[in-house]
Tab-separated table of C-alpha atoms in Angstrom:
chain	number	residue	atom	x	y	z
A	1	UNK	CA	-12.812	-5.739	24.304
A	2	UNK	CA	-13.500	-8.844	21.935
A	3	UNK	CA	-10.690	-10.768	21.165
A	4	UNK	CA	-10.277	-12.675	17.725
A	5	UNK	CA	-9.026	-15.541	18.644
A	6	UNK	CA	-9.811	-17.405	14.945
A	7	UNK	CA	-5.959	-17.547	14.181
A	8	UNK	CA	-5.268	-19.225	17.533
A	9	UNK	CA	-7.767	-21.815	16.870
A	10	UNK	CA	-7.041	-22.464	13.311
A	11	UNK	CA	-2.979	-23.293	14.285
A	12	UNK	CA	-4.182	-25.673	17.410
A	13	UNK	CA	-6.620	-27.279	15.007
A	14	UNK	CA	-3.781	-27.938	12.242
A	15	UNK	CA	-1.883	-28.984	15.203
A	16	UNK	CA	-4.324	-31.241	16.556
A	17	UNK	CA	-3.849	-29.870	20.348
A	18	UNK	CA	-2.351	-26.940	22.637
A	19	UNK	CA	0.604	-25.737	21.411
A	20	UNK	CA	3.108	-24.172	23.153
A	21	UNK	CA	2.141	-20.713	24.231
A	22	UNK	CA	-2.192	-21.383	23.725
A	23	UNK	CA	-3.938	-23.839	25.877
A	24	UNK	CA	-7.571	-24.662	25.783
A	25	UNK	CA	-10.229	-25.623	28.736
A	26	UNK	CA	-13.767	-26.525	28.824
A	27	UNK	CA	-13.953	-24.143	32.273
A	28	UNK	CA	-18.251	-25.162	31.112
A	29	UNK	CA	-18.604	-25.778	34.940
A	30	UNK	CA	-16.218	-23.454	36.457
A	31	UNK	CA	-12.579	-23.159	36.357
A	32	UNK	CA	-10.720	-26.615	36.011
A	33	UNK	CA	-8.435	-27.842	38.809
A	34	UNK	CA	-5.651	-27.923	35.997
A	35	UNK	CA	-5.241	-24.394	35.761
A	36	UNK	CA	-3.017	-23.852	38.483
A	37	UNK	CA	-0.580	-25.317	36.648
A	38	UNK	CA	-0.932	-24.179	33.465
A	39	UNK	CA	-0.916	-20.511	35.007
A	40	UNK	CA	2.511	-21.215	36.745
A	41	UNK	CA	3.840	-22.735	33.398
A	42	UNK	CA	2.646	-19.819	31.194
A	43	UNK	CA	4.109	-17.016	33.320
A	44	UNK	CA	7.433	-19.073	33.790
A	45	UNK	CA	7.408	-19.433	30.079
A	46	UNK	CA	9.530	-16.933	27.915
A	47	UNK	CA	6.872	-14.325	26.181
A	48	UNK	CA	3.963	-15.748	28.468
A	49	UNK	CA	0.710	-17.645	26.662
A	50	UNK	CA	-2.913	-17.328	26.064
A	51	UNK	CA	-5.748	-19.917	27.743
A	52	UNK	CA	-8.659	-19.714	26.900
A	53	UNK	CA	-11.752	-20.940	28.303
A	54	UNK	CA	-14.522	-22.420	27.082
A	55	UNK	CA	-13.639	-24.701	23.917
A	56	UNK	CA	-13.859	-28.461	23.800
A	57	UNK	CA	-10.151	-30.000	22.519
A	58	UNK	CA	-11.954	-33.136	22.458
A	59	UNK	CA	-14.351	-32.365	19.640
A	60	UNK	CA	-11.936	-29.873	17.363
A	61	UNK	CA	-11.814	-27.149	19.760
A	62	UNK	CA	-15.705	-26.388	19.300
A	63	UNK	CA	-17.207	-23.915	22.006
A	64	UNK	CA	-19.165	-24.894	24.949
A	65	UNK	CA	-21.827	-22.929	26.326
A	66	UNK	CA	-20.456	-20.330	29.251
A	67	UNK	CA	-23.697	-18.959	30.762
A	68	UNK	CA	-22.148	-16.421	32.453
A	69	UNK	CA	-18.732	-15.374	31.599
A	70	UNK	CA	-18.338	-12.018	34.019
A	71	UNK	CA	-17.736	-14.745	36.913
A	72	UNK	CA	-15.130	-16.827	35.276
A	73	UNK	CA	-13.399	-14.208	34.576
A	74	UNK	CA	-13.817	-12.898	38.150
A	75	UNK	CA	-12.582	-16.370	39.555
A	76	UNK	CA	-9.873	-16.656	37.298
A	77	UNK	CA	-8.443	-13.266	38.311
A	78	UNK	CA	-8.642	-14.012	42.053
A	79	UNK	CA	-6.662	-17.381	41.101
A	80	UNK	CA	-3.645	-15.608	39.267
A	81	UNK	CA	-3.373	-13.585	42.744
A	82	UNK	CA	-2.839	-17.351	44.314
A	83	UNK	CA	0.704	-16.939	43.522
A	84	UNK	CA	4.228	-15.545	44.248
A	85	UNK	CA	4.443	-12.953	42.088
A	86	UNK	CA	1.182	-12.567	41.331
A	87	UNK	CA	0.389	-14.061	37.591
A	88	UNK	CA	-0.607	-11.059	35.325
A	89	UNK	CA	-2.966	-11.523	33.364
A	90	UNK	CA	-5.065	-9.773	30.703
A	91	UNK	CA	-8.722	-11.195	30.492
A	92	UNK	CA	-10.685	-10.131	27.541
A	93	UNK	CA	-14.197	-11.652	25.743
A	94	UNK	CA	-13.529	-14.048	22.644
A	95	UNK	CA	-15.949	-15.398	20.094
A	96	UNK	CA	-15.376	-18.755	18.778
A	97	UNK	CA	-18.445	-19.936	15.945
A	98	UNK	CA	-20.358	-17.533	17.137
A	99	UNK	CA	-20.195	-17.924	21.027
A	100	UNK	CA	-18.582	-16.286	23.782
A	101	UNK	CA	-15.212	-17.582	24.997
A	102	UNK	CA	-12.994	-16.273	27.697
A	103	UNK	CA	-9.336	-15.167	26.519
A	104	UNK	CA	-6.565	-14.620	29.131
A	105	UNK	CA	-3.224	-13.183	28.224
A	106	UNK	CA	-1.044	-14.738	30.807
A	107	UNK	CA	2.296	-12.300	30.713
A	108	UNK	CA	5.756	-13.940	31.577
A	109	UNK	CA	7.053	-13.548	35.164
A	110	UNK	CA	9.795	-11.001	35.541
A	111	UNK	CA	13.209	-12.737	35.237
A	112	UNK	CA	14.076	-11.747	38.311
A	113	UNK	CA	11.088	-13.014	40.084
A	114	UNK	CA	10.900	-16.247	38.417
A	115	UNK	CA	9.953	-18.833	38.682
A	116	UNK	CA	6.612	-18.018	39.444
A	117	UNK	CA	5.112	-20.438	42.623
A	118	UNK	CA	1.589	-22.066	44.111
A	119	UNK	CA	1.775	-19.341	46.957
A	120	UNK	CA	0.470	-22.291	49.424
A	121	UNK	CA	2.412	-25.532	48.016
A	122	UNK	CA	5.765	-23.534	46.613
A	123	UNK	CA	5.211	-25.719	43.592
A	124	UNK	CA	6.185	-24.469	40.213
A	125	UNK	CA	5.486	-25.641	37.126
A	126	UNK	CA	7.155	-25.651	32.707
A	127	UNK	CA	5.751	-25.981	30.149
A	128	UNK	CA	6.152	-29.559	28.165
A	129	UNK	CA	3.637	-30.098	25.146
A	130	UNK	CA	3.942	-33.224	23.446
A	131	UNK	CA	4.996	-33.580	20.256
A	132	UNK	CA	2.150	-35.107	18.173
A	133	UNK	CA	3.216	-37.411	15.139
């Protein structure tokens, strides 16, 4: 399934950044280091969040090429399994100007489960966005 994703990135360009529940990442060479915590945060947060991979924050949240999305999404999967509970996710194709994007519904831990952990560190991790002025 393609996911529109042209609200989402109209709201974090008017907000000049991730918001809350979206979060952007380049993922151009593979999945950023970063994403462990932003998968703990999202699944700890209440209603869960959306990342999605394969926009540039730097430059207005403009796509960068993903030559081959089927293994990011593959390697993103096998990370959300990296913790206790398991992160659920739902992984679907965007388009963003015309290229391919990854989007990945991160659902919210269940309350009795949280918070959700780094299987091999314990670590856990919230959600703080800055507010921008």
């Amino acid at each position: 399934m393609v996911i529109d994703v042209s609200g989402m990135i109209a709201k974090l360009r008017a907000a000049g950044g991730d918001t809350t529940d979206v979060e952007v990442k380049l993922a151009a060479g593979g999945l950023p280091v970063s994403l462990t915590a932003t998968l703990s945060a999202l699944a700890n947060l209440p209603g869960g969040g959306t990342i999605i991979l394969g926009l540039d924050e730097r430059v207005g949240f403009r796509p960068v090429r993903i030559a081959e999305p089927q293994p990011l999404k593959q390697s993103l999967a096998a990370k959300a399994r990296a913790f206790t509970p398991p992160v659920r996710l739902t992984i679907d194709d965007g388009i963003v100007d015309g290229e391919p994007v990854v989007v990945a519904r991160v659902h919210e831990c269940d309350r009795s489960a949280k918070p959700c952990r780094v299987t091999a560190t314990g670590a856990s991790y919230r959600r703080v966005v800055p507010a921008r002025v």
